[in-house]
Amino acid sequence: MHKFTVNFAKLNITVNCKFDYTYNFCKDYLSNGNADFEVSVSDEETDKEIAESPYNPSRPYAESICVYRAIAEKLPYYDRCVFHGAVISYRGRGYIFTAPSGTGKTTHIGLWQKYLDGVEIVNGDKPVLHIEEDGVTAYATPYAGKEGYQNHSSVPLCGICLLEQAPQNSIRRLDTAECVTHIMSQTYKPYDTGAVIKTLEMLDRLLRNIPVYLLSCNIGEEAVKYSFEALTNLSYENNKRPL
């Protein structure tokens, strides 16, 4: 049995697990601080993850997924949640690109890095959002997708961009009624009733504070221009990387 503490989104979390995979996976986030809460993973939970996963995970890997799920269950009580999306930082401001898996969010943030200087990837897949009344902060975690894009940092969140594939590029800001279903589908949904209520309260704050856009796009520079100008309110031509 392994017992260690990690720091995710300024919370110290003690983890109890059977294999050393999760310890090694989280080594950059280890902490000596007093725990805010503690999680454990049972053999039954790991068995269920293996049985239900389409990827035939190894037992140590499956246990690590269960660990993050156990953490995600408790985060809403600390005004935090796990969100499915890729977070980038540009000039100290954070933006999330989110879409169902395989839609192209990793490709799109790669294009931002290709055409713009100073773009950093905070987390490529499952960041933690700290949603307060006066703003939202996105935090890196080691759970960052198959590419492992994360830089152990945080950034104030200033915009969310939903992606959908299309032959022609266009972007528009969504009102709350249009985007709430999309945002909820990309937010971890806890099983605990109290945590569900807390999550809904957080999403209400999120949508009151953060603009959400729908980008219909292909894979090209013009798509970067559309998302960049909408999210940052800056001129793409004045900020793109010189040829």
Coordinates of N, CA and C in Angstrom, one line a residue:
M1 N 0.8 -1.2 0.0 CA 0.0 0.0 0.0 C 0.9 1.2 0.0
H2 N 0.5 2.2 -0.8 CA 1.2 3.5 -0.9 C 0.4 4.6 -0.3
K3 N 1.0 5.5 0.4 CA 0.3 6.7 0.9 C 1.2 7.9 0.7
F4 N 0.6 8.9 0.0 CA 1.4 10.1 -0.3 C 0.4 11.3 -0.5
T5 N 1.0 12.5 -0.5 CA 0.1 13.7 -0.6 C 0.5 14.4 -1.9
V6 N -0.5 14.9 -2.6 CA -0.3 15.7 -3.8 C -0.9 17.0 -3.6
N7 N -0.5 18.0 -4.4 CA -1.2 19.3 -4.4 C -1.8 19.6 -5.7
F8 N -3.1 19.6 -5.8 CA -3.8 19.9 -7.0 C -4.6 21.2 -6.7
A9 N -4.5 22.2 -7.5 CA -5.3 23.4 -7.4 C -5.3 24.0 -6.0
K10 N -4.0 24.0 -5.4 CA -3.8 24.6 -4.1 C -4.5 23.8 -3.0
L11 N -4.8 22.5 -3.2 CA -5.4 21.7 -2.2 C -4.4 20.5 -2.0
N12 N -4.1 20.2 -0.7 CA -3.3 19.0 -0.4 C -4.2 17.8 -0.2
I13 N -3.9 16.8 -1.0 CA -4.8 15.6 -1.1 C -3.9 14.4 -0.8
T14 N -4.3 13.7 0.3 CA -3.6 12.4 0.6 C -4.2 11.3 -0.2
V15 N -3.4 10.5 -0.9 CA -3.8 9.4 -1.7 C -3.4 8.1 -1.1
N16 N -4.3 7.1 -1.0 CA -4.0 5.8 -0.6 C -4.3 4.9 -1.8
C17 N -3.2 4.1 -2.3 CA -3.4 3.3 -3.4 C -2.5 2.1 -3.3
K18 N -2.7 1.1 -4.1 CA -2.0 -0.2 -4.0 C -0.7 -0.2 -4.8
F19 N -0.7 0.4 -6.0 CA 0.4 0.4 -6.9 C 1.2 1.7 -6.9
D20 N 2.5 1.6 -7.3 CA 3.3 2.9 -7.3 C 3.1 3.7 -8.6
Y21 N 2.3 3.2 -9.5 CA 2.1 4.0 -10.8 C 1.6 5.4 -10.5
T22 N 0.6 5.5 -9.7 CA 0.0 6.9 -9.4 C 1.0 7.8 -8.7
Y23 N 1.8 7.2 -7.8 CA 2.9 8.0 -7.1 C 3.8 8.5 -8.2
N24 N 4.3 7.7 -9.1 CA 5.3 8.1 -10.1 C 4.6 9.1 -11.1
F25 N 3.4 8.9 -11.4 CA 2.6 9.7 -12.3 C 2.5 11.1 -11.8
C26 N 2.3 11.2 -10.4 CA 2.0 12.5 -9.8 C 3.3 13.1 -9.1
K27 N 4.5 12.6 -9.5 CA 5.7 13.0 -8.7 C 6.0 14.5 -8.7
D28 N 5.6 15.2 -9.8 CA 5.8 16.6 -9.9 C 4.9 17.4 -9.0
Y29 N 3.9 16.7 -8.4 CA 2.8 17.4 -7.6 C 2.9 17.0 -6.2
L30 N 3.9 16.2 -5.8 CA 4.0 15.8 -4.4 C 4.1 16.9 -3.4
S31 N 3.5 16.8 -2.3 CA 3.5 17.9 -1.3 C 3.7 17.3 0.1
N32 N 4.3 18.2 1.0 CA 4.5 17.8 2.4 C 3.5 18.5 3.3
G33 N 2.5 19.2 2.6 CA 1.5 20.0 3.4 C 0.5 19.1 4.1
N34 N -0.2 19.7 5.1 CA -1.3 19.0 5.8 C -2.4 18.8 4.8
A35 N -3.0 17.6 4.8 CA -4.0 17.2 3.8 C -5.3 18.0 4.1
D36 N -5.9 18.5 3.0 CA -7.3 19.0 3.1 C -8.3 17.9 3.1
F37 N -8.0 16.8 2.4 CA -8.9 15.6 2.4 C -8.0 14.4 1.9
E38 N -8.6 13.3 2.0 CA -7.9 12.0 1.7 C -8.8 11.1 0.8
V39 N -8.2 10.4 -0.1 CA -9.0 9.5 -0.9 C -8.3 8.1 -0.9
S40 N -9.1 7.1 -1.1 CA -8.6 5.7 -1.2 C -9.3 5.0 -2.4
V41 N -8.7 4.0 -2.9 CA -9.3 3.3 -4.1 C -9.3 1.8 -3.7
S42 N -10.5 1.2 -3.8 CA -10.6 -0.2 -3.5 C -10.4 -1.1 -4.7
D43 N -10.1 -2.4 -4.4 CA -9.9 -3.4 -5.5 C -11.2 -3.4 -6.4
E44 N -12.3 -3.3 -5.7 CA -13.6 -3.4 -6.5 C -13.7 -2.2 -7.5
E45 N -13.3 -1.0 -7.1 CA -13.4 0.1 -8.0 C -12.4 -0.1 -9.1
T46 N -11.2 -0.6 -8.9 CA -10.3 -0.8 -10.0 C -10.8 -1.9 -10.9
D47 N -11.4 -3.0 -10.3 CA -12.0 -4.0 -11.2 C -13.1 -3.4 -12.1
K48 N -13.9 -2.6 -11.6 CA -15.0 -2.0 -12.4 C -14.4 -1.1 -13.5
E49 N -13.4 -0.3 -13.2 CA -12.8 0.5 -14.2 C -12.2 -0.3 -15.3
I50 N -11.6 -1.4 -15.0 CA -11.0 -2.3 -16.1 C -12.2 -2.9 -16.9
A51 N -13.2 -3.4 -16.2 CA -14.3 -4.1 -16.9 C -15.1 -3.1 -17.8
E52 N -15.2 -1.8 -17.4 CA -16.0 -0.9 -18.2 C -15.2 -0.1 -19.2
S53 N -13.9 -0.1 -19.1 CA -13.1 0.7 -20.0 C -13.0 0.0 -21.4
P54 N -13.1 0.8 -22.5 CA -12.9 0.2 -23.8 C -11.4 0.1 -24.2
Y55 N -10.5 0.5 -23.3 CA -9.1 0.6 -23.7 C -8.3 -0.6 -23.0
N56 N -8.9 -1.5 -22.3 CA -8.2 -2.6 -21.7 C -7.0 -2.1 -20.9
P57 N -7.2 -1.2 -19.9 CA -6.1 -0.7 -19.1 C -5.4 -1.7 -18.2
S58 N -4.2 -1.4 -17.9 CA -3.5 -2.2 -16.9 C -4.1 -1.9 -15.6
R59 N -3.9 -2.8 -14.6 CA -4.4 -2.6 -13.3 C -3.9 -1.3 -12.6
P60 N -2.5 -1.1 -12.7 CA -2.0 0.1 -12.1 C -2.6 1.4 -12.7
Y61 N -2.7 1.4 -14.1 CA -3.2 2.6 -14.8 C -4.7 2.8 -14.4
A62 N -5.5 1.7 -14.4 CA -6.9 1.8 -14.0 C -7.0 2.4 -12.6
E63 N -6.1 2.0 -11.7 CA -6.2 2.5 -10.3 C -6.0 4.0 -10.3
S64 N -5.0 4.5 -11.2 CA -4.8 5.9 -11.2 C -6.0 6.7 -11.7
I65 N -6.7 6.1 -12.6 CA -8.0 6.8 -13.1 C -9.0 6.9 -11.9
C66 N -9.1 5.8 -11.2 CA -10.0 5.8 -10.0 C -9.6 6.8 -9.0
V67 N -8.3 7.0 -8.8 CA -7.8 8.0 -7.9 C -8.3 9.4 -8.3
Y68 N -8.1 9.7 -9.5 CA -8.6 11.1 -10.0 C -10.1 11.2 -9.9
R69 N -10.8 10.1 -10.1 CA -12.3 10.2 -10.0 C -12.6 10.4 -8.5
A70 N -11.9 9.7 -7.6 CA -12.2 9.9 -6.2 C -11.9 11.4 -5.7
I71 N -10.8 11.9 -6.3 CA -10.5 13.4 -6.0 C -11.6 14.3 -6.6
A72 N -12.0 14.0 -7.8 CA -13.1 14.8 -8.5 C -14.4 14.8 -7.7
E73 N -14.7 13.7 -7.0 CA -15.9 13.6 -6.2 C -15.9 14.6 -5.1
K74 N -14.7 14.9 -4.5 CA -14.7 15.8 -3.4 C -14.4 17.2 -3.7
L75 N -13.9 17.5 -4.9 CA -13.5 18.9 -5.2 C -14.6 19.9 -5.1
P76 N -15.9 19.5 -5.5 CA -16.9 20.6 -5.4 C -17.1 21.2 -4.1
Y77 N -16.8 20.4 -3.0 CA -16.9 21.0 -1.6 C -15.8 22.0 -1.4
Y78 N -14.9 22.2 -2.3 CA -13.8 23.2 -2.2 C -13.9 24.2 -3.4
D79 N -15.1 24.3 -4.0 CA -15.3 25.2 -5.1 C -14.4 24.9 -6.3
R80 N -14.2 23.6 -6.5 CA -13.4 23.2 -7.6 C -14.0 22.0 -8.4
C81 N -13.7 21.9 -9.6 CA -14.2 20.8 -10.4 C -13.2 20.4 -11.5
V82 N -13.3 19.1 -11.9 CA -12.5 18.7 -13.1 C -13.3 19.0 -14.4
F83 N -12.6 19.6 -15.3 CA -13.2 20.0 -16.6 C -12.5 19.3 -17.7
H84 N -13.2 18.9 -18.7 CA -12.6 18.2 -19.9 C -12.3 19.3 -21.0
G85 N -11.1 19.6 -21.1 CA -10.7 20.7 -22.1 C -9.2 20.9 -22.0
A86 N -8.7 21.6 -23.1 CA -7.3 22.0 -23.1 C -7.1 23.4 -22.8
V87 N -6.3 23.7 -21.7 CA -6.1 25.1 -21.3 C -4.8 25.6 -21.8
I88 N -4.8 26.8 -22.4 CA -3.6 27.5 -22.8 C -3.5 28.8 -22.1
S89 N -2.3 29.3 -22.0 CA -2.0 30.6 -21.4 C -1.4 31.5 -22.5
Y90 N -1.9 32.7 -22.6 CA -1.3 33.7 -23.6 C -1.3 35.0 -22.9
R91 N -0.1 35.6 -22.7 CA 0.1 36.9 -22.0 C -0.6 36.9 -20.6
G92 N -0.5 35.7 -19.9 CA -1.0 35.7 -18.6 C -2.5 35.5 -18.5
R93 N -3.2 35.2 -19.6 CA -4.6 35.0 -19.6 C -4.9 33.6 -20.1
G94 N -5.9 32.9 -19.5 CA -6.1 31.5 -19.9 C -7.4 31.4 -20.7
Y95 N -7.3 30.4 -21.6 CA -8.4 30.0 -22.5 C -8.6 28.5 -22.6
I96 N -9.8 28.0 -22.5 CA -10.1 26.6 -22.6 C -10.7 26.3 -24.0
F97 N -10.1 25.3 -24.7 CA -10.8 24.8 -25.9 C -11.3 23.4 -25.5
T98 N -12.6 23.2 -25.7 CA -13.2 22.0 -25.3 C -14.1 21.5 -26.4
A99 N -14.2 20.1 -26.5 CA -15.0 19.4 -27.5 C -15.0 18.0 -27.1
P100 N -15.9 17.2 -27.7 CA -15.8 15.7 -27.5 C -14.5 15.2 -28.0
S101 N -14.0 14.1 -27.3 CA -12.7 13.6 -27.7 C -12.7 13.3 -29.2
G102 N -11.6 13.6 -29.8 CA -11.4 13.4 -31.2 C -11.8 14.5 -32.2
T103 N -12.4 15.6 -31.6 CA -12.9 16.7 -32.4 C -11.8 17.6 -32.9
G104 N -10.7 17.7 -32.2 CA -9.6 18.5 -32.7 C -9.0 19.6 -31.7
K105 N -9.4 19.5 -30.4 CA -8.9 20.5 -29.5 C -7.4 20.5 -29.4
T106 N -6.8 19.4 -29.4 CA -5.3 19.3 -29.3 C -4.7 19.9 -30.5
T107 N -5.2 19.6 -31.7 CA -4.7 20.1 -32.9 C -4.8 21.6 -32.9
H108 N -6.0 22.2 -32.4 CA -6.2 23.6 -32.5 C -5.2 24.3 -31.6
I109 N -4.9 23.8 -30.4 CA -4.0 24.5 -29.5 C -2.6 24.4 -30.1
G110 N -2.3 23.3 -30.8 CA -1.0 23.2 -31.5 C -0.9 24.3 -32.6
L111 N -2.0 24.6 -33.2 CA -1.9 25.7 -34.2 C -1.7 27.0 -33.6
W112 N -2.3 27.3 -32.4 CA -2.0 28.5 -31.7 C -0.5 28.6 -31.4
Q113 N 0.1 27.5 -31.0 CA 1.6 27.5 -30.7 C 2.4 27.7 -32.0
K114 N 1.9 27.2 -33.1 CA 2.6 27.4 -34.4 C 2.6 28.8 -34.9
Y115 N 1.5 29.5 -34.7 CA 1.3 30.8 -35.4 C 1.5 32.0 -34.4
L116 N 1.5 31.7 -33.1 CA 1.6 32.8 -32.1 C 2.8 32.5 -31.1
D117 N 3.5 33.6 -30.8 CA 4.5 33.5 -29.8 C 3.9 33.5 -28.4
G118 N 4.6 32.8 -27.5 CA 4.2 33.0 -26.1 C 3.0 32.2 -25.6
V119 N 2.6 31.2 -26.4 CA 1.4 30.3 -26.0 C 2.0 29.1 -25.2
E120 N 1.5 28.9 -24.1 CA 1.9 27.8 -23.2 C 0.7 26.9 -22.9
I121 N 0.9 25.6 -22.9 CA -0.2 24.7 -22.6 C -0.2 24.4 -21.1
V122 N -1.2 24.8 -20.4 CA -1.3 24.6 -19.0 C -1.7 23.1 -18.7
N123 N -2.7 22.7 -19.4 CA -3.1 21.3 -19.3 C -3.9 20.9 -20.6
G124 N -3.6 19.7 -21.1 CA -4.1 19.3 -22.4 C -5.4 18.5 -22.3
D125 N -5.9 18.2 -21.1 CA -7.1 17.4 -21.2 C -8.1 17.6 -20.0
K126 N -7.6 17.5 -18.7 CA -8.4 17.4 -17.6 C -7.9 18.4 -16.5
P127 N -8.0 19.7 -16.7 CA -7.6 20.6 -15.6 C -8.6 20.6 -14.5
V128 N -8.2 21.2 -13.4 CA -9.1 21.6 -12.3 C -9.4 23.1 -12.4
L129 N -10.6 23.4 -12.3 CA -11.1 24.8 -12.3 C -11.5 25.2 -10.9
H130 N -10.9 26.3 -10.4 CA -11.3 26.8 -9.1 C -12.3 28.0 -9.4
I131 N -13.6 27.8 -9.1 CA -14.6 28.7 -9.6 C -15.1 29.5 -8.3
E132 N -14.6 30.8 -8.3 CA -15.0 31.7 -7.2 C -16.1 32.7 -7.7
E133 N -16.6 33.5 -6.8 CA -17.6 34.4 -7.1 C -17.1 35.5 -8.1
D134 N -15.8 35.8 -7.9 CA -15.2 36.9 -8.7 C -14.3 36.5 -9.8
G135 N -14.2 35.2 -10.1 CA -13.3 34.8 -11.2 C -13.1 33.3 -11.1
V136 N -12.4 32.8 -12.1 CA -12.1 31.4 -12.3 C -10.6 31.2 -12.6
T137 N -10.0 30.2 -11.9 CA -8.6 29.9 -12.2 C -8.5 28.5 -12.6
A138 N -7.7 28.3 -13.7 CA -7.5 26.9 -14.3 C -6.1 26.4 -13.8
Y139 N -6.1 25.2 -13.3 CA -4.9 24.6 -12.8 C -4.5 23.4 -13.6
A140 N -3.2 23.2 -13.7 CA -2.6 22.0 -14.4 C -2.7 20.8 -13.4
T141 N -2.8 19.6 -13.9 CA -2.7 18.4 -13.2 C -1.9 17.4 -14.1
P142 N -1.4 16.3 -13.5 CA -0.7 15.4 -14.4 C -1.7 14.6 -15.3
Y143 N -3.0 14.7 -15.0 CA -4.0 14.1 -15.9 C -4.2 15.0 -17.0
A144 N -3.4 14.8 -18.1 CA -3.3 15.8 -19.2 C -3.5 15.1 -20.5
G145 N -4.1 14.0 -20.6 CA -4.3 13.4 -22.0 C -3.1 12.5 -22.4
K146 N -3.3 11.9 -23.5 CA -2.2 10.9 -24.0 C -0.9 11.7 -24.3
E147 N -1.0 12.9 -24.7 CA 0.2 13.7 -25.0 C 0.9 14.2 -23.8
G148 N 0.2 14.2 -22.6 CA 0.9 14.7 -21.4 C 1.2 16.1 -21.4
Y149 N 0.4 17.0 -22.1 CA 0.7 18.4 -22.1 C 0.2 19.0 -20.8
Q150 N 1.2 19.4 -20.0 CA 0.9 20.2 -18.8 C 2.2 20.8 -18.3
N151 N 2.1 22.0 -17.6 CA 3.3 22.6 -17.2 C 3.3 23.0 -15.7
H152 N 2.5 22.3 -14.9 CA 2.4 22.5 -13.4 C 2.3 24.0 -13.1
S153 N 1.3 24.6 -13.7 CA 1.0 26.0 -13.4 C -0.5 26.3 -13.3
S154 N -0.8 27.6 -13.2 CA -2.2 28.0 -13.2 C -2.3 29.3 -14.0
V155 N -3.6 29.6 -14.3 CA -3.8 30.9 -15.1 C -5.2 31.3 -14.9
P156 N -5.5 32.6 -14.8 CA -6.9 33.1 -14.7 C -7.6 32.8 -16.0
L157 N -8.8 32.2 -15.9 CA -9.5 31.8 -17.0 C -10.3 33.0 -17.6
C158 N -10.2 33.3 -18.9 CA -10.8 34.5 -19.5 C -11.7 34.1 -20.6
G159 N -11.8 32.9 -21.0 CA -12.7 32.5 -22.1 C -12.7 31.0 -22.3
I160 N -13.9 30.5 -22.8 CA -14.0 29.1 -23.2 C -14.5 29.1 -24.6
C161 N -13.9 28.2 -25.4 CA -14.2 28.0 -26.8 C -14.6 26.6 -27.1
L162 N -15.9 26.4 -27.5 CA -16.4 25.1 -27.9 C -16.0 24.9 -29.4
L163 N -15.5 23.7 -29.7 CA -15.1 23.4 -31.1 C -16.0 22.5 -31.7
E164 N -16.3 22.7 -33.0 CA -17.0 21.8 -33.9 C -16.3 21.8 -35.3
Q165 N -16.2 20.7 -35.9 CA -15.6 20.6 -37.2 C -16.6 21.1 -38.3
A166 N -16.0 21.9 -39.2 CA -16.8 22.5 -40.3 C -15.9 22.9 -41.5
P167 N -16.4 22.8 -42.7 CA -15.6 23.2 -43.8 C -15.2 24.7 -43.9
Q168 N -16.1 25.5 -43.3 CA -15.8 27.0 -43.3 C -15.7 27.4 -41.8
N169 N -14.9 28.4 -41.6 CA -14.7 28.9 -40.2 C -15.6 30.0 -39.9
S170 N -16.2 29.9 -38.7 CA -17.0 31.0 -38.1 C -17.0 30.9 -36.6
I171 N -17.3 32.0 -35.9 CA -17.3 32.0 -34.5 C -18.3 32.9 -34.0
R172 N -19.0 32.6 -32.9 CA -20.0 33.4 -32.3 C -20.0 33.2 -30.8
R173 N -20.4 34.2 -30.0 CA -20.5 34.1 -28.6 C -21.9 33.5 -28.3
L174 N -22.0 32.5 -27.4 CA -23.2 31.9 -27.0 C -23.8 32.5 -25.8
D175 N -25.1 32.5 -25.7 CA -25.8 33.0 -24.5 C -25.8 31.7 -23.6
T176 N -26.2 32.0 -22.3 CA -26.2 30.9 -21.3 C -27.1 29.7 -21.7
A177 N -28.2 30.0 -22.2 CA -29.2 28.9 -22.6 C -28.5 28.0 -23.7
E178 N -27.8 28.6 -24.6 CA -27.2 27.8 -25.7 C -26.0 27.0 -25.2
C179 N -25.2 27.5 -24.2 CA -24.0 26.8 -23.9 C -24.1 25.9 -22.6
V180 N -25.1 26.1 -21.8 CA -25.1 25.4 -20.5 C -25.0 23.9 -20.7
T181 N -25.7 23.3 -21.7 CA -25.7 21.8 -21.9 C -24.3 21.4 -22.3
H182 N -23.6 22.2 -23.2 CA -22.3 21.8 -23.6 C -21.3 21.9 -22.4
I183 N -21.4 22.9 -21.6 CA -20.5 23.1 -20.5 C -20.7 22.0 -19.4
M184 N -22.0 21.6 -19.2 CA -22.2 20.6 -18.2 C -21.7 19.2 -18.7
S185 N -21.8 19.0 -20.0 CA -21.3 17.7 -20.5 C -19.8 17.6 -20.4
Q186 N -19.1 18.7 -20.3 CA -17.6 18.6 -20.2 C -17.1 18.7 -18.8
T187 N -18.0 18.8 -17.8 CA -17.7 19.0 -16.4 C -17.9 17.6 -15.7
Y188 N -17.0 17.3 -14.9 CA -17.2 16.0 -14.1 C -18.4 16.1 -13.3
K189 N -19.3 15.0 -13.4 CA -20.5 15.0 -12.7 C -20.4 14.0 -11.5
P190 N -20.4 14.5 -10.3 CA -20.2 13.6 -9.2 C -21.5 12.8 -8.9
Y191 N -21.3 11.7 -8.1 CA -22.4 10.8 -7.7 C -23.1 11.4 -6.5
D192 N -22.3 12.0 -5.6 CA -22.8 12.5 -4.3 C -23.8 13.6 -4.6
T193 N -25.0 13.6 -4.0 CA -26.0 14.6 -4.2 C -25.5 16.0 -3.8
G194 N -24.9 16.1 -2.6 CA -24.4 17.4 -2.2 C -23.3 17.9 -3.2
A195 N -22.5 17.1 -3.7 CA -21.5 17.5 -4.7 C -22.1 17.9 -6.0
V196 N -23.2 17.3 -6.3 CA -23.9 17.7 -7.6 C -24.4 19.1 -7.4
I197 N -25.1 19.4 -6.3 CA -25.6 20.7 -6.0 C -24.5 21.8 -6.1
K198 N -23.3 21.5 -5.4 CA -22.2 22.4 -5.4 C -21.7 22.6 -6.9
T199 N -21.7 21.5 -7.7 CA -21.2 21.7 -9.1 C -22.1 22.6 -9.9
L200 N -23.4 22.4 -9.7 CA -24.4 23.3 -10.4 C -24.2 24.7 -10.0
E201 N -24.0 25.0 -8.7 CA -23.7 26.3 -8.2 C -22.5 26.9 -8.9
M202 N -21.4 26.1 -9.0 CA -20.2 26.5 -9.6 C -20.4 26.9 -11.1
L203 N -21.1 26.0 -11.8 CA -21.3 26.3 -13.2 C -22.1 27.5 -13.4
D204 N -23.0 27.8 -12.5 CA -23.8 29.1 -12.6 C -22.8 30.3 -12.5
R205 N -21.9 30.2 -11.5 CA -20.8 31.3 -11.4 C -19.9 31.3 -12.6
L206 N -19.6 30.2 -13.1 CA -18.7 30.1 -14.3 C -19.3 30.8 -15.5
L207 N -20.6 30.6 -15.7 CA -21.2 31.1 -16.9 C -21.6 32.6 -16.7
R208 N -21.6 33.1 -15.5 CA -21.8 34.5 -15.2 C -20.5 35.3 -15.4
N209 N -19.4 34.6 -15.3 CA -18.1 35.3 -15.3 C -17.3 35.1 -16.6
I210 N -17.5 34.0 -17.3 CA -16.6 33.7 -18.4 C -17.4 33.6 -19.7
P211 N -17.0 34.3 -20.7 CA -17.7 34.2 -22.0 C -17.4 32.9 -22.7
V212 N -18.4 32.4 -23.4 CA -18.3 31.1 -24.1 C -18.6 31.3 -25.6
Y213 N -17.7 30.8 -26.4 CA -17.8 30.9 -27.9 C -18.0 29.5 -28.5
L214 N -18.6 29.5 -29.7 CA -18.7 28.3 -30.5 C -17.9 28.6 -31.8
L215 N -16.8 27.8 -32.0 CA -15.9 27.9 -33.1 C -16.2 26.8 -34.1
S216 N -16.8 27.1 -35.2 CA -16.9 26.1 -36.3 C -15.7 26.2 -37.1
C217 N -14.9 25.1 -37.3 CA -13.6 25.4 -37.9 C -13.1 24.2 -38.7
N218 N -12.1 24.5 -39.6 CA -11.3 23.4 -40.2 C -9.9 23.5 -39.5
I219 N -9.0 22.7 -40.1 CA -7.6 22.7 -39.5 C -6.8 23.7 -40.3
G220 N -6.7 24.9 -39.9 CA -5.9 25.8 -40.6 C -5.7 27.1 -39.9
E221 N -4.8 28.0 -40.5 CA -4.5 29.3 -39.8 C -5.7 30.2 -39.6
E222 N -6.6 30.2 -40.6 CA -7.8 31.1 -40.4 C -8.6 30.7 -39.2
A223 N -8.6 29.5 -38.8 CA -9.4 29.1 -37.6 C -8.7 29.7 -36.4
V224 N -7.4 29.7 -36.4 CA -6.7 30.4 -35.3 C -7.0 31.9 -35.2
K225 N -7.0 32.5 -36.3 CA -7.4 33.9 -36.4 C -8.7 34.2 -35.8
Y226 N -9.7 33.4 -36.1 CA -11.1 33.6 -35.6 C -11.1 33.4 -34.1
S227 N -10.5 32.3 -33.6 CA -10.6 32.1 -32.2 C -9.8 33.1 -31.4
F228 N -8.6 33.4 -31.9 CA -7.7 34.4 -31.2 C -8.4 35.7 -31.1
E229 N -8.9 36.2 -32.1 CA -9.5 37.6 -32.1 C -10.8 37.6 -31.2
A230 N -11.6 36.6 -31.2 CA -12.8 36.5 -30.4 C -12.4 36.4 -28.9
L231 N -11.5 35.6 -28.6 CA -11.1 35.3 -27.2 C -10.3 36.5 -26.6
T232 N -9.4 37.0 -27.3 CA -8.5 38.0 -26.7 C -8.8 39.5 -27.0
N233 N -9.7 39.7 -28.0 CA -10.0 41.1 -28.5 C -8.8 41.8 -29.0
L234 N -7.8 41.0 -29.5 CA -6.6 41.6 -30.1 C -6.6 41.3 -31.6
S235 N -5.8 42.0 -32.4 CA -5.7 41.8 -33.8 C -4.7 40.6 -34.0
Y236 N -5.2 39.7 -34.8 CA -4.3 38.5 -35.1 C -3.1 39.0 -36.0
E237 N -3.4 39.8 -36.9 CA -2.3 40.3 -37.8 C -1.2 41.0 -37.1
N238 N -1.6 41.7 -36.0 CA -0.6 42.4 -35.3 C 0.2 41.6 -34.3
N239 N -0.3 40.3 -34.0 CA 0.3 39.5 -33.0 C 0.8 38.1 -33.5
K240 N 0.6 37.8 -34.7 CA 1.0 36.5 -35.2 C 2.5 36.5 -35.4
R241 N 3.1 35.3 -35.3 CA 4.5 35.1 -35.5 C 5.0 35.5 -36.9
P242 N 6.0 36.3 -37.0 CA 6.6 36.7 -38.3 C 7.0 35.5 -39.1
L243 N 6.8 35.5 -40.4 CA 7.2 34.4 -41.2 C 8.7 34.4 -41.4

